[in-house]
Coordinates of C-alpha atoms in Angstrom, one line a residue:
M1 CA -22.2 3.4 -1.8
E2 CA -22.1 -0.5 -1.1
L3 CA -23.2 -2.6 -4.0
G4 CA -26.9 -3.9 -4.2
T5 CA -27.9 -1.4 -1.0
N6 CA -30.9 -0.5 -3.2
F7 CA -31.9 -3.6 -4.9
A8 CA -34.1 -4.7 -2.2
A9 CA -36.4 -1.3 -2.4
K10 CA -36.6 -2.2 -6.3
L11 CA -38.4 -5.7 -5.1
E12 CA -40.7 -4.1 -2.6
P13 CA -43.5 -3.3 -5.3
F14 CA -43.5 -7.0 -6.4
L15 CA -43.7 -7.9 -3.0
L16 CA -46.9 -6.0 -2.2
M17 CA -48.7 -7.2 -5.3
S18 CA -48.0 -10.7 -5.0
K19 CA -50.1 -10.5 -1.2
S20 CA -53.2 -10.5 -3.8
A21 CA -52.0 -12.3 -6.9
K22 CA -52.6 -15.8 -7.5
G23 CA -52.5 -18.5 -10.1
A24 CA -52.1 -16.7 -13.5
A25 CA -51.1 -13.1 -12.0
A26 CA -48.8 -14.6 -9.5
A27 CA -46.7 -16.4 -12.9
K28 CA -47.2 -12.8 -14.3
L29 CA -45.8 -11.1 -11.2
V30 CA -42.9 -13.6 -11.7
Q31 CA -42.1 -13.2 -15.3
D32 CA -42.3 -9.2 -14.6
A33 CA -39.8 -9.4 -11.6
T34 CA -37.5 -11.2 -13.5
S35 CA -37.3 -8.8 -16.1
A36 CA -37.6 -5.6 -14.5
P37 CA -34.6 -3.3 -14.1
G38 CA -32.5 -3.2 -11.2
V39 CA -34.0 -6.3 -9.3
F40 CA -31.6 -8.9 -8.8
V41 CA -32.9 -10.3 -5.6
F42 CA -35.4 -12.6 -5.7
S43 CA -35.6 -14.7 -2.1
E44 CA -38.4 -12.6 -0.2
L45 CA -40.7 -12.8 -3.4
L46 CA -40.0 -16.3 -3.8
E47 CA -41.2 -17.0 0.1
M48 CA -44.5 -15.3 -0.3
P49 CA -47.7 -17.8 0.2
N50 CA -49.4 -16.8 -3.2
V51 CA -45.7 -17.5 -5.2
Q52 CA -44.8 -20.9 -3.1
E53 CA -48.6 -21.8 -4.6
L54 CA -47.6 -21.7 -8.1
A55 CA -45.8 -25.4 -7.2
S56 CA -49.2 -27.0 -6.7
S57 CA -50.4 -26.0 -10.6
E58 CA -48.6 -27.9 -13.5
Q59 CA -49.1 -24.9 -15.6
H60 CA -47.6 -22.8 -13.5
A61 CA -44.8 -24.4 -11.9
P62 CA -42.3 -23.1 -14.6
Y63 CA -42.7 -19.9 -13.4
L64 CA -41.7 -20.9 -9.5
S65 CA -38.4 -23.1 -11.2
L66 CA -37.8 -19.5 -13.1
L67 CA -37.8 -17.6 -10.4
Q68 CA -36.0 -20.1 -8.2
L69 CA -33.3 -19.9 -11.3
F70 CA -32.8 -16.2 -11.0
S71 CA -32.5 -16.7 -7.4
Y72 CA -29.8 -19.3 -6.9
H73 CA -28.6 -20.2 -10.4
T74 CA -26.3 -19.2 -13.5
Y75 CA -27.1 -19.1 -17.2
K76 CA -25.5 -22.2 -17.9
D77 CA -27.8 -23.8 -15.6
Y78 CA -30.6 -22.5 -17.9
L79 CA -29.6 -24.0 -21.1
G80 CA -29.7 -27.0 -19.2
I81 CA -33.4 -26.8 -18.3
K82 CA -34.6 -24.4 -20.7
D83 CA -36.9 -27.1 -22.0
F84 CA -38.6 -26.7 -18.6
L85 CA -39.0 -23.2 -18.1
P86 CA -40.8 -20.3 -19.7
P87 CA -38.9 -18.7 -22.6
L88 CA -36.4 -15.7 -21.7
N89 CA -36.8 -12.7 -23.4
S90 CA -33.8 -10.3 -23.9
A91 CA -33.7 -8.8 -20.4
Q92 CA -33.8 -11.7 -18.4
I93 CA -31.0 -13.3 -20.6
T94 CA -28.8 -10.2 -20.1
K95 CA -30.1 -10.1 -16.1
L96 CA -29.0 -14.0 -15.4
K97 CA -25.9 -13.4 -17.5
Y98 CA -25.0 -10.3 -14.8
L99 CA -25.8 -12.9 -11.8
S100 CA -24.0 -15.5 -13.6
I101 CA -20.8 -13.1 -13.2
V102 CA -21.0 -12.4 -9.4
S103 CA -21.9 -16.6 -9.1
L104 CA -18.3 -17.0 -11.0
A105 CA -16.8 -14.1 -8.8
A106 CA -17.6 -15.7 -5.4
E107 CA -15.4 -18.8 -6.5
R108 CA -12.2 -17.1 -8.0
R109 CA -11.2 -13.2 -8.0
I110 CA -9.7 -13.5 -11.7
L111 CA -12.1 -14.4 -14.2
P112 CA -10.3 -15.3 -17.7
Y113 CA -12.3 -14.0 -20.8
S114 CA -12.1 -17.3 -21.8
L115 CA -14.2 -18.7 -18.8
L116 CA -16.7 -16.2 -19.4
L117 CA -17.2 -16.4 -22.8
Q118 CA -17.9 -20.1 -22.5
E119 CA -20.1 -19.9 -19.7
L120 CA -21.9 -17.1 -20.7
K121 CA -22.3 -18.2 -24.5
M122 CA -20.8 -14.8 -25.8
P123 CA -19.8 -14.8 -29.4
A124 CA -17.1 -11.7 -29.0
I125 CA -15.0 -10.5 -26.4
R126 CA -16.6 -7.0 -27.5
E127 CA -19.9 -7.9 -26.5
L128 CA -18.4 -9.5 -23.1
E129 CA -16.6 -6.1 -22.1
D130 CA -19.9 -4.5 -23.1
L131 CA -21.8 -6.5 -20.8
I132 CA -19.1 -6.3 -17.8
I133 CA -19.2 -2.4 -17.9
D134 CA -23.1 -2.2 -17.7
A135 CA -22.5 -4.8 -14.8
I136 CA -20.2 -2.1 -13.0
Y137 CA -22.5 0.7 -13.7
L138 CA -25.5 -1.2 -12.4
N139 CA -23.6 -1.5 -9.4
I140 CA -23.6 -5.3 -9.5
L141 CA -19.8 -5.4 -9.4
R142 CA -16.6 -3.8 -9.4
G143 CA -13.6 -4.8 -11.2
K144 CA -11.1 -3.9 -13.6
L145 CA -11.2 -4.8 -17.5
D146 CA -7.4 -6.2 -18.2
Q147 CA -7.9 -6.2 -21.8
K148 CA -4.0 -7.2 -22.1
E149 CA -4.1 -10.3 -19.9
Q150 CA -7.6 -10.8 -21.4
Q151 CA -9.4 -11.3 -17.8
L152 CA -11.6 -9.2 -15.5
E153 CA -10.3 -8.7 -11.8
I154 CA -13.0 -8.3 -9.0
E155 CA -12.7 -6.0 -6.4
Y156 CA -16.3 -6.3 -4.8
T157 CA -19.6 -8.0 -5.8
M158 CA -23.4 -7.7 -5.0
G159 CA -24.6 -10.7 -2.5
R160 CA -26.7 -13.1 -4.4
D161 CA -29.7 -14.9 -2.6
L162 CA -29.0 -18.4 -0.6
E163 CA -29.9 -21.2 -1.5
P164 CA -31.9 -23.6 0.7
G165 CA -29.2 -26.5 2.0
K166 CA -26.1 -24.0 1.5
L167 CA -26.1 -22.4 4.6
E168 CA -23.7 -24.9 6.0
T169 CA -21.2 -24.5 3.2
V170 CA -21.6 -20.9 3.7
L171 CA -20.5 -21.4 7.7
A172 CA -17.9 -23.7 6.6
A173 CA -16.4 -21.0 4.1
L174 CA -16.6 -18.3 6.7
Q175 CA -15.1 -20.5 9.5
N176 CA -12.0 -21.5 7.2
W177 CA -11.7 -17.5 6.4
A178 CA -11.7 -16.3 10.2
N179 CA -8.8 -19.8 10.8
T180 CA -6.6 -18.4 8.0
T181 CA -7.5 -14.7 8.9
A182 CA -6.6 -15.4 12.7
S183 CA -3.1 -17.6 11.3
V184 CA -2.3 -14.4 9.5
L185 CA -2.7 -12.4 12.3
E186 CA -0.5 -14.4 14.4
A187 CA 2.5 -14.2 12.0
L188 CA 1.6 -10.9 11.9
E189 CA 1.9 -10.7 15.6
R190 CA 5.2 -12.7 15.8
K191 CA 7.0 -10.6 12.6
L192 CA 6.1 -7.6 14.8
V193 CA 7.4 -8.7 18.2
Q194 CA 10.8 -9.8 16.0
V195 CA 10.9 -6.4 14.2
T196 CA 10.4 -4.3 17.7
M197 CA 13.5 -6.6 19.1
H198 CA 15.7 -6.2 15.8
H199 CA 14.7 -2.3 16.3
S200 CA 15.7 -2.3 20.0
T201 CA 19.0 -4.3 19.3
A202 CA 19.7 -1.7 16.8
Q203 CA 19.0 1.5 18.5
A204 CA 21.6 0.0 21.4
E205 CA 24.6 -0.4 19.0
I206 CA 23.7 3.1 17.4
E207 CA 23.9 4.5 21.1
S208 CA 27.2 2.5 21.8
H209 CA 28.6 3.4 18.7
E210 CA 27.8 7.4 19.5
E211 CA 29.0 6.9 22.8
I212 CA 32.4 5.3 21.3
C213 CA 32.6 8.2 19.0
A214 CA 32.1 10.8 21.7
A215 CA 34.6 9.3 23.9
N216 CA 37.0 9.0 20.9
L217 CA 36.4 13.0 20.2
K218 CA 37.1 13.8 23.4
E219 CA 40.3 12.3 23.8
V220 CA 41.6 13.8 20.6
Q221 CA 40.4 17.0 21.7
D222 CA 42.0 17.3 24.8
R223 CA 45.4 15.6 23.6
Q224 CA 45.5 18.5 21.0
R225 CA 44.8 20.9 24.1
E226 CA 47.3 19.4 25.8
A227 CA 49.5 19.7 22.6
K228 CA 49.0 23.5 22.5
A229 CA 49.7 24.1 26.3
G230 CA 53.1 22.6 25.6
S231 CA 53.7 24.5 22.7
R232 CA 53.2 27.6 24.3
R233 CA 55.4 26.6 27.3
Q234 CA 58.4 25.4 25.1
G235 CA 58.0 28.8 23.3
S236 CA 58.2 31.0 26.5
F237 CA 61.5 28.9 27.6
S238 CA 63.2 29.9 24.0
A239 CA 62.5 33.6 24.5
G240 CA 63.8 33.7 28.0
L241 CA 67.3 31.9 27.0
G242 CA 67.6 34.1 24.3
D243 CA 67.4 37.3 26.4
G244 CA 70.3 36.7 28.5
M245 CA 72.7 35.9 26.1
D246 CA 72.4 37.8 23.1
V247 CA 72.6 41.4 24.7
D248 CA 75.8 42.9 25.8
E249 CA 76.5 45.4 28.1
P250 CA 76.8 49.2 26.8
P251 CA 80.8 50.4 27.3
V252 CA 81.3 52.5 30.2
D253 CA 82.1 56.2 29.2
G254 CA 85.5 56.2 30.8
N255 CA 86.9 53.9 28.9
V256 CA 85.6 55.4 25.9
K257 CA 87.3 58.4 26.9
I258 CA 90.6 56.3 27.3
R259 CA 90.8 55.2 24.3
N260 CA 90.4 58.2 22.6
R261 CA 93.2 59.7 24.6
N262 CA 95.3 56.7 23.5
R263 CA 94.3 57.4 20.0
G264 CA 95.1 61.4 20.2
S265 CA 98.7 60.0 22.1
S266 CA 99.5 57.9 19.0
E267 CA 98.6 60.5 16.4
A268 CA 100.9 63.1 17.9
A269 CA 103.8 60.7 18.2
K270 CA 103.6 60.0 14.3
Q271 CA 103.7 64.0 13.9
Q272 CA 106.7 64.3 16.1
R273 CA 108.2 61.4 13.7
K274 CA 107.7 63.3 11.0
R275 CA 109.5 66.2 12.4
S276 CA 112.6 64.8 13.1
R277 CA 113.1 63.4 10.0
F278 CA 113.0 66.9 8.2

């Protein structure tokens, strides 16, 4: 839920009563509204005619100043003018300290404990942290207590009432924010264009590298196929030469018989010579 969405509804009963309350009743209404739980915006009540009439009474005028204090100012401001205001009860003091943190958060995101202790006149860090935790539970602000660094990191806060005459300041701040945002967007746009161009260049280089690798791989594969084909042709040629030189023709049967007959005649001659000796 967005911070402060139900604060206007909390003020509604006091707006209805202010239509009929005058003088002391209107002053009492201001005192009750600034003390009531959950009521943190007061500009609509401040604009009511019966409440504005308090300025015309010396007795009741301080209550109008009290309502202006809760609408626009801080606890530190109260300490400077408290002698001219009705005394505050504990609920009013606590509420004003909540609103003071919201005002400080509008000026800076990181709030050191030392600054908060000084602005809120808190006696100890433990009490300050309890106050901040209660403000977070009441949806007055969202943030993180960094006890190590002794600081409050603000994420969001409710909006406070806008003091008359401060509209121009707010508009100037918004214009400055818009200009800064536009500059950041332009810088991001330029960076995006650079990144896109770099990506396109890198992609083209990758594709070129892949094409070169594919061409080199195809060339190597073609050479390997040619080498294998040459080896097969050389093997076939060598096999053909071996078949023509290594195999002798078998002898003709007639030659074998002739050699056998010659061998038999030689043996018969040897036997004849032996007989002649005896």
